[in-house]
mmCIF file of C-alpha atoms in Angstrom:
data_model
loop_
_atom_site.group_PDB
_atom_site.id
_atom_site.type_symbol
_atom_site.label_atom_id
_atom_site.label_comp_id
_atom_site.label_asym_id
_atom_site.label_seq_id
_atom_site.Cartn_x
_atom_site.Cartn_y
_atom_site.Cartn_z
ATOM 1 C CA MET A 1 -0.236 -0.166 -0.162
ATOM 2 C CA VAL A 2 1.461 3.072 -1.367
ATOM 3 C CA ASP A 3 1.333 6.678 1.648
ATOM 4 C CA ASN A 4 -0.993 7.577 1.494
ATOM 5 C CA PHE A 5 -0.761 11.271 -0.323
ATOM 6 C CA VAL A 6 -3.953 12.842 1.052
ATOM 7 C CA ASP A 7 -2.852 13.034 5.122
ATOM 8 C CA ARG A 8 0.378 14.425 3.500
ATOM 9 C CA VAL A 9 -1.019 17.434 2.358
ATOM 10 C CA LEU A 10 -3.838 17.994 4.233
ATOM 11 C CA GLN A 11 -0.440 17.451 7.339
ATOM 12 C CA TYR A 12 1.334 20.534 5.602
ATOM 13 C CA TYR A 13 -2.201 22.678 5.066
ATOM 14 C CA HIS A 14 -2.527 21.886 8.653
ATOM 15 C CA GLU A 15 1.039 22.816 9.718
ATOM 16 C CA TYR A 16 1.002 26.795 7.386
ATOM 17 C CA GLU A 17 -2.768 27.097 8.932
ATOM 18 C CA ILE A 18 -3.609 27.240 4.944
ATOM 19 C CA SER A 19 -7.523 26.121 4.909
ATOM 20 C CA GLU A 20 -8.600 23.375 3.626
ATOM 21 C CA GLY A 21 -11.313 24.657 1.924
ATOM 22 C CA ASP A 22 -8.116 26.202 -0.526
ATOM 23 C CA ILE A 23 -8.098 22.113 -2.176
ATOM 24 C CA ASP A 24 -10.179 19.399 -3.836
ATOM 25 C CA LEU A 25 -9.930 16.828 -1.327
ATOM 26 C CA ASN A 26 -12.191 14.384 -3.992
ATOM 27 C CA LYS A 27 -10.164 14.574 -6.431
ATOM 28 C CA LEU A 28 -6.665 13.550 -4.164
ATOM 29 C CA LYS A 29 -7.779 10.791 -2.901
ATOM 30 C CA GLU A 30 -9.251 10.276 -6.953
ATOM 31 C CA TYR A 31 -5.496 10.118 -7.427
ATOM 32 C CA GLN A 32 -4.184 7.918 -4.859
ATOM 33 C CA GLU A 33 -7.178 5.273 -5.931
ATOM 34 C CA LEU A 34 -5.350 5.751 -9.080
ATOM 35 C CA PHE A 35 -2.354 5.132 -8.235
ATOM 36 C CA ASN A 36 -3.013 2.270 -5.873
ATOM 37 C CA THR A 37 -4.558 0.496 -8.183
ATOM 38 C CA ILE A 38 -1.559 1.055 -11.814
ATOM 39 C CA ASP A 39 1.585 1.769 -9.604
ATOM 40 C CA PRO A 40 1.831 -2.124 -9.090
ATOM 41 C CA ILE A 41 1.046 -3.653 -12.709
ATOM 42 C CA SER A 42 3.255 -0.058 -14.493
ATOM 43 C CA GLN A 43 6.372 -0.714 -16.214
ATOM 44 C CA CYS A 44 6.294 2.783 -15.471
ATOM 45 C CA PHE A 45 7.580 4.361 -11.760
ATOM 46 C CA PHE A 46 5.733 7.368 -11.300
ATOM 47 C CA LEU A 47 6.576 10.361 -8.427
ATOM 48 C CA VAL A 48 4.416 13.312 -7.373
ATOM 49 C CA LYS A 49 6.235 16.436 -6.299
ATOM 50 C CA ASP A 50 4.350 18.921 -4.613
ATOM 51 C CA TYR A 51 6.199 22.392 -5.592
ATOM 52 C CA HIS A 52 4.705 24.038 -2.554
ATOM 53 C CA ARG A 53 6.810 22.218 0.065
ATOM 54 C CA ASN A 54 9.304 20.843 -2.822
ATOM 55 C CA ASN A 55 9.202 17.256 -1.334
ATOM 56 C CA CYS A 56 7.565 14.515 -2.884
ATOM 57 C CA LEU A 57 4.089 13.620 -1.959
ATOM 58 C CA PHE A 58 3.981 9.908 -3.875
ATOM 59 C CA ILE A 59 6.875 7.563 -4.770
ATOM 60 C CA SER A 60 6.454 3.951 -6.439
ATOM 61 C CA GLU A 61 6.811 1.823 -4.260
ATOM 62 C CA ARG A 62 9.026 -0.515 -7.163
ATOM 63 C CA MET A 63 11.069 2.564 -7.292
ATOM 64 C CA LYS A 64 11.267 2.889 -3.906
ATOM 65 C CA SER A 65 13.024 -0.819 -3.601
ATOM 66 C CA MET A 66 15.385 0.051 -6.830
ATOM 67 C CA LEU A 67 16.964 2.454 -4.698
ATOM 68 C CA ASN A 68 16.331 1.762 -0.950
ATOM 69 C CA ILE A 69 15.030 4.207 0.283
ATOM 70 C CA HIS A 70 11.790 3.844 2.949
ATOM 71 C CA SER A 71 10.176 7.253 2.357
ATOM 72 C CA CYS A 72 8.965 10.305 0.165
ATOM 73 C CA SER A 73 11.022 12.830 1.036
ATOM 74 C CA THR A 74 13.419 14.054 -0.960
ATOM 75 C CA GLU A 75 15.956 14.383 1.300
ATOM 76 C CA ALA A 76 16.179 10.450 0.839
ATOM 77 C CA LEU A 77 15.968 10.729 -2.820
ATOM 78 C CA LEU A 78 19.114 13.249 -3.164
ATOM 79 C CA GLN A 79 20.825 11.042 -0.165
ATOM 80 C CA ASN A 80 20.781 7.460 -2.517
ATOM 81 C CA PHE A 81 20.989 9.259 -5.959
ATOM 82 C CA GLN A 82 22.386 12.470 -7.853
ATOM 83 C CA ILE A 83 22.081 13.305 -11.430
ATOM 84 C CA HIS A 84 25.223 12.843 -12.900
ATOM 85 C CA PRO A 85 27.789 15.806 -13.092
ATOM 86 C CA ASP A 86 27.451 15.236 -17.320
ATOM 87 C CA ASP A 87 23.801 15.794 -16.810
ATOM 88 C CA ARG A 88 22.757 18.700 -14.723
ATOM 89 C CA MET A 89 21.603 20.786 -17.441
ATOM 90 C CA ILE A 90 18.640 19.347 -16.616
ATOM 91 C CA ILE A 91 17.876 20.834 -13.692
ATOM 92 C CA ASP A 92 18.086 24.079 -15.730
ATOM 93 C CA SER A 93 15.931 22.471 -17.456
ATOM 94 C CA LEU A 94 13.619 22.393 -15.224
ATOM 95 C CA ASN A 95 13.375 25.710 -14.214
ATOM 96 C CA GLN A 96 13.652 27.318 -17.960
ATOM 97 C CA ALA A 97 10.325 24.812 -18.486
ATOM 98 C CA ARG A 98 8.378 26.218 -15.736
ATOM 99 C CA LYS A 99 9.316 29.745 -15.978
ATOM 100 C CA TYR A 100 7.657 29.471 -19.311
ATOM 101 C CA ILE A 101 4.494 27.828 -18.719
ATOM 102 C CA CYS A 102 3.708 30.145 -16.050
ATOM 103 C CA LYS A 103 3.584 32.604 -18.011
ATOM 104 C CA GLN A 104 1.145 31.402 -20.068
ATOM 105 C CA ARG A 105 -2.442 31.748 -19.796
ATOM 106 C CA LYS A 106 -3.174 29.508 -16.054
ATOM 107 C CA GLU A 107 -5.813 27.578 -18.723
ATOM 108 C CA GLU A 108 -2.604 26.172 -20.921
ATOM 109 C CA ARG A 109 -0.513 25.658 -18.037
ATOM 110 C CA LYS A 110 -1.258 21.782 -18.091
ATOM 111 C CA ASN A 111 -1.186 21.654 -21.577
ATOM 112 C CA TYR A 112 2.720 21.313 -21.534
ATOM 113 C CA LYS A 113 4.456 18.173 -20.432
ATOM 114 C CA LEU A 114 8.863 18.521 -20.061
ATOM 115 C CA VAL A 115 10.725 15.154 -21.480
ATOM 116 C CA ASN A 116 14.110 14.892 -20.179
ATOM 117 C CA ASN A 117 16.873 12.350 -20.882
ATOM 118 C CA PHE A 118 19.268 11.830 -18.712
ATOM 119 C CA ARG A 119 21.495 9.733 -15.552
ATOM 120 C CA ILE A 120 21.488 9.412 -12.367
ATOM 121 C CA CYS A 121 24.029 7.950 -10.271
ATOM 122 C CA SER A 122 23.945 6.028 -6.671
ATOM 123 C CA GLU A 123 26.448 6.117 -3.997
ATOM 124 C CA ALA A 124 28.456 2.601 -5.496
ATOM 125 C CA ASN A 125 29.387 5.039 -8.611
ATOM 126 C CA GLN A 126 25.992 2.605 -10.337
ATOM 127 C CA CYS A 127 24.288 4.917 -13.121
ATOM 128 C CA PHE A 128 20.727 4.278 -14.557
ATOM 129 C CA ARG A 129 19.787 5.931 -17.568
ATOM 130 C CA ILE A 130 16.224 7.307 -17.181
ATOM 131 C CA ASP A 131 13.584 8.712 -19.773
ATOM 132 C CA VAL A 132 11.173 11.310 -17.336
ATOM 133 C CA GLN A 133 7.741 13.057 -18.667
ATOM 134 C CA HIS A 134 7.192 16.243 -16.312
ATOM 135 C CA SER A 135 4.009 17.261 -16.647
ATOM 136 C CA VAL A 136 0.901 19.386 -14.445
ATOM 137 C CA LEU A 137 -1.024 17.553 -12.086
ATOM 138 C CA GLU A 138 -2.352 20.574 -9.970
ATOM 139 C CA MET A 139 -2.743 24.287 -10.204
ATOM 140 C CA ASP A 140 -3.314 26.228 -6.486
ATOM 141 C CA LYS A 141 -6.012 29.106 -6.946
ATOM 142 C CA GLN A 142 -3.423 31.793 -8.260
ATOM 143 C CA GLY A 143 -2.773 29.907 -10.571
ATOM 144 C CA ASN A 144 0.952 28.382 -9.702
ATOM 145 C CA ILE A 145 2.093 25.049 -10.283
ATOM 146 C CA TRP A 146 1.054 23.043 -7.273
ATOM 147 C CA LEU A 147 1.159 18.672 -8.022
ATOM 148 C CA GLY A 148 3.738 17.709 -11.049
ATOM 149 C CA LEU A 149 3.809 14.296 -12.234
ATOM 150 C CA ARG A 150 6.884 12.619 -13.449
ATOM 151 C CA VAL A 151 6.450 8.916 -15.168
ATOM 152 C CA ILE A 152 10.243 7.682 -14.859
ATOM 153 C CA HIS A 153 11.439 5.129 -17.502
ATOM 154 C CA LEU A 154 14.479 3.172 -17.795
ATOM 155 C CA ASP A 155 16.357 3.977 -21.013
ATOM 156 C CA PRO A 156 16.692 0.035 -22.910
ATOM 157 C CA ASP A 157 20.142 1.714 -24.120
ATOM 158 C CA GLN A 158 21.703 2.099 -20.380
ATOM 159 C CA GLU A 159 24.826 1.699 -22.223
ATOM 160 C CA SER A 160 24.484 4.777 -24.326
ATOM 161 C CA ASN A 161 27.491 7.556 -23.438
ATOM 162 C CA ARG A 162 25.259 10.058 -25.077
ATOM 163 C CA PRO A 163 24.097 13.500 -23.365
ATOM 164 C CA ALA A 164 21.678 14.353 -21.906
ATOM 165 C CA SER A 165 18.357 15.990 -23.632
ATOM 166 C CA SER A 166 15.316 17.659 -22.679
ATOM 167 C CA PHE A 167 11.736 18.598 -25.413
ATOM 168 C CA LEU A 168 9.195 21.302 -23.824
ATOM 169 C CA GLN A 169 6.288 19.732 -25.871
ATOM 170 C CA HIS A 170 2.857 21.697 -25.969
ATOM 171 C CA VAL A 171 0.981 17.984 -25.599
ATOM 172 C CA TYR A 172 -2.545 18.862 -27.705
ATOM 173 C CA ARG A 173 -0.733 20.846 -30.401
ATOM 174 C CA ASN A 174 2.458 18.135 -30.617
ATOM 175 C CA GLU A 175 3.988 21.330 -30.452
ATOM 176 C CA ILE A 176 7.667 21.240 -29.961
ATOM 177 C CA ILE A 177 8.249 24.077 -27.980
ATOM 178 C CA TYR A 178 12.423 23.973 -27.496
ATOM 179 C CA SER A 179 14.876 21.485 -26.936
ATOM 180 C CA ILE A 180 18.087 21.493 -25.237
ATOM 181 C CA TYR A 181 21.070 19.292 -25.509
ATOM 182 C CA GLY A 182 23.874 18.658 -22.622
ATOM 183 C CA ASP A 183 27.533 18.704 -23.437
ATOM 184 C CA THR A 184 28.945 15.909 -25.134
ATOM 185 C CA GLU A 185 32.756 14.578 -24.333
ATOM 186 C CA SER A 186 34.589 17.494 -25.538
ATOM 187 C CA GLY A 187 32.306 20.380 -25.694
ATOM 188 C CA SER A 188 28.461 21.853 -26.520
ATOM 189 C CA ILE A 189 27.803 21.369 -29.989
ATOM 190 C CA SER A 190 25.641 24.327 -31.078
ATOM 191 C CA ARG A 191 22.113 24.021 -33.494
ATOM 192 C CA ARG A 192 23.946 25.576 -36.205
ATOM 193 C CA GLU A 193 26.944 23.433 -35.742
ATOM 194 C CA ARG A 194 24.560 20.701 -35.813
ATOM 195 C CA GLU A 195 22.836 21.347 -38.885
ATOM 196 C CA VAL A 196 26.100 21.561 -40.032
ATOM 197 C CA LEU A 197 27.353 18.121 -39.001
ATOM 198 C CA GLU A 198 23.627 16.484 -40.286
ATOM 199 C CA LEU A 199 24.501 17.900 -44.098
ATOM 200 C CA ILE A 200 27.960 16.758 -44.000
ATOM 201 C CA SER A 201 26.606 13.143 -43.130
ATOM 202 C CA GLU A 202 24.137 13.215 -46.081
ATOM 203 C CA GLY A 203 27.335 14.122 -48.278
ATOM 204 C CA TYR A 204 27.182 17.654 -48.781
ATOM 205 C CA VAL A 205 30.548 19.945 -49.522
ATOM 206 C CA SER A 206 30.839 23.348 -47.571
ATOM 207 C CA LYS A 207 29.391 25.579 -51.172
ATOM 208 C CA GLU A 208 26.199 22.798 -50.696
ATOM 209 C CA ILE A 209 25.632 23.580 -47.175
ATOM 210 C CA ALA A 210 26.422 27.847 -47.245
ATOM 211 C CA GLU A 211 23.897 27.342 -50.272
ATOM 212 C CA LYS A 212 21.079 25.566 -48.170
ATOM 213 C CA LEU A 213 21.780 27.294 -44.491
ATOM 214 C CA PHE A 214 21.637 30.604 -46.300
ATOM 215 C CA ILE A 215 25.579 31.726 -44.789
ATOM 216 C CA SER A 216 28.896 31.718 -46.587
ATOM 217 C CA GLU A 217 31.466 29.362 -47.394
ATOM 218 C CA TYR A 218 33.848 30.808 -45.356
ATOM 219 C CA THR A 219 31.447 30.655 -41.863
ATOM 220 C CA VAL A 220 30.598 27.082 -42.860
ATOM 221 C CA ASN A 221 34.277 26.225 -42.735
ATOM 222 C CA ASN A 222 34.977 27.540 -39.207
ATOM 223 C CA HIS A 223 31.994 25.553 -38.164
ATOM 224 C CA ARG A 224 33.659 22.505 -39.336
ATOM 225 C CA LYS A 225 37.390 23.906 -37.766
ATOM 226 C CA SER A 226 34.738 24.140 -34.280
ATOM 227 C CA ILE A 227 32.963 20.593 -34.494
ATOM 228 C CA LEU A 228 36.240 18.705 -34.757
ATOM 229 C CA LYS A 229 37.516 20.691 -32.463
ATOM 230 C CA LYS A 230 34.711 19.940 -29.979
ATOM 231 C CA LEU A 231 34.546 16.260 -30.535
ATOM 232 C CA ASN A 232 38.552 15.546 -30.611
ATOM 233 C CA ALA A 233 38.381 14.530 -34.325
ATOM 234 C CA ASN A 234 40.406 14.445 -36.993
ATOM 235 C CA ASN A 235 38.371 14.056 -39.706
ATOM 236 C CA ALA A 236 34.448 14.847 -41.142
ATOM 237 C CA SER A 237 34.352 10.881 -40.935
ATOM 238 C CA GLU A 238 35.037 10.395 -37.638
ATOM 239 C CA ALA A 239 33.435 13.502 -36.548
ATOM 240 C CA ILE A 240 30.271 11.613 -37.461
ATOM 241 C CA LYS A 241 31.435 8.502 -35.961
ATOM 242 C CA LYS A 242 31.085 10.328 -32.921
ATOM 243 C CA ALA A 243 28.007 12.515 -33.182
ATOM 244 C CA VAL A 244 26.402 9.375 -33.703
ATOM 245 C CA LYS A 245 27.450 6.968 -30.975
ATOM 246 C CA LEU A 246 26.809 10.237 -28.779
ATOM 247 C CA GLY A 247 23.305 10.815 -30.065
ATOM 248 C CA ILE A 248 23.602 14.123 -31.748
ATOM 249 C CA ILE A 249 23.268 13.249 -34.908
ATOM 250 C CA ARG A 250 21.498 10.074 -36.450
#
């Protein structure tokens, strides 16, 4: 049986002397019944974040078992697992997404989903690559994000050394608002450099790339030099192989 996160919410409101009329207890009970039902049979893990308290209200029992934790506190999670040092751009992506969502109309704020792919590491230096989908469950009366749902999958490609990635999506329009990529092993490949690299991999020469991207051939060649330096590659063929391995291009 999962922890009763309805009781956790009520405890918080009592501690801060906030009226229970500010929350919909029936809706919270529906969430709890839903998680009680699907958590034991789901192939993914669930986590409900209370952004008011910066704490967890619910963590899947199998996730607790995997991470060897016994409570729903954020401290328990952080004590056992940390984001891989090379993937800490994920923290910035969370803050950026929250700022963007909170600038939208209140009725639109629950229509966005943030997807992050990154590695977490245990104290024993065991790393897992995970895919985390963030969505808004509930907002407070002021329209601020209150409860957030995180659906967590283990990435099938656990041996991948590709950089972390993040994208914000409008679910109903199926529109990618923006995407962010972490650092490669030897530096951060910019969006324009990635475009140049993709065209190189398709067999285009610098003059053709310049025409396609509406930039000068001189600029293309500068991008080529920068790509080789950042990927520590001796030539374009080697750079393409490394970029594919890192997930920068396909």
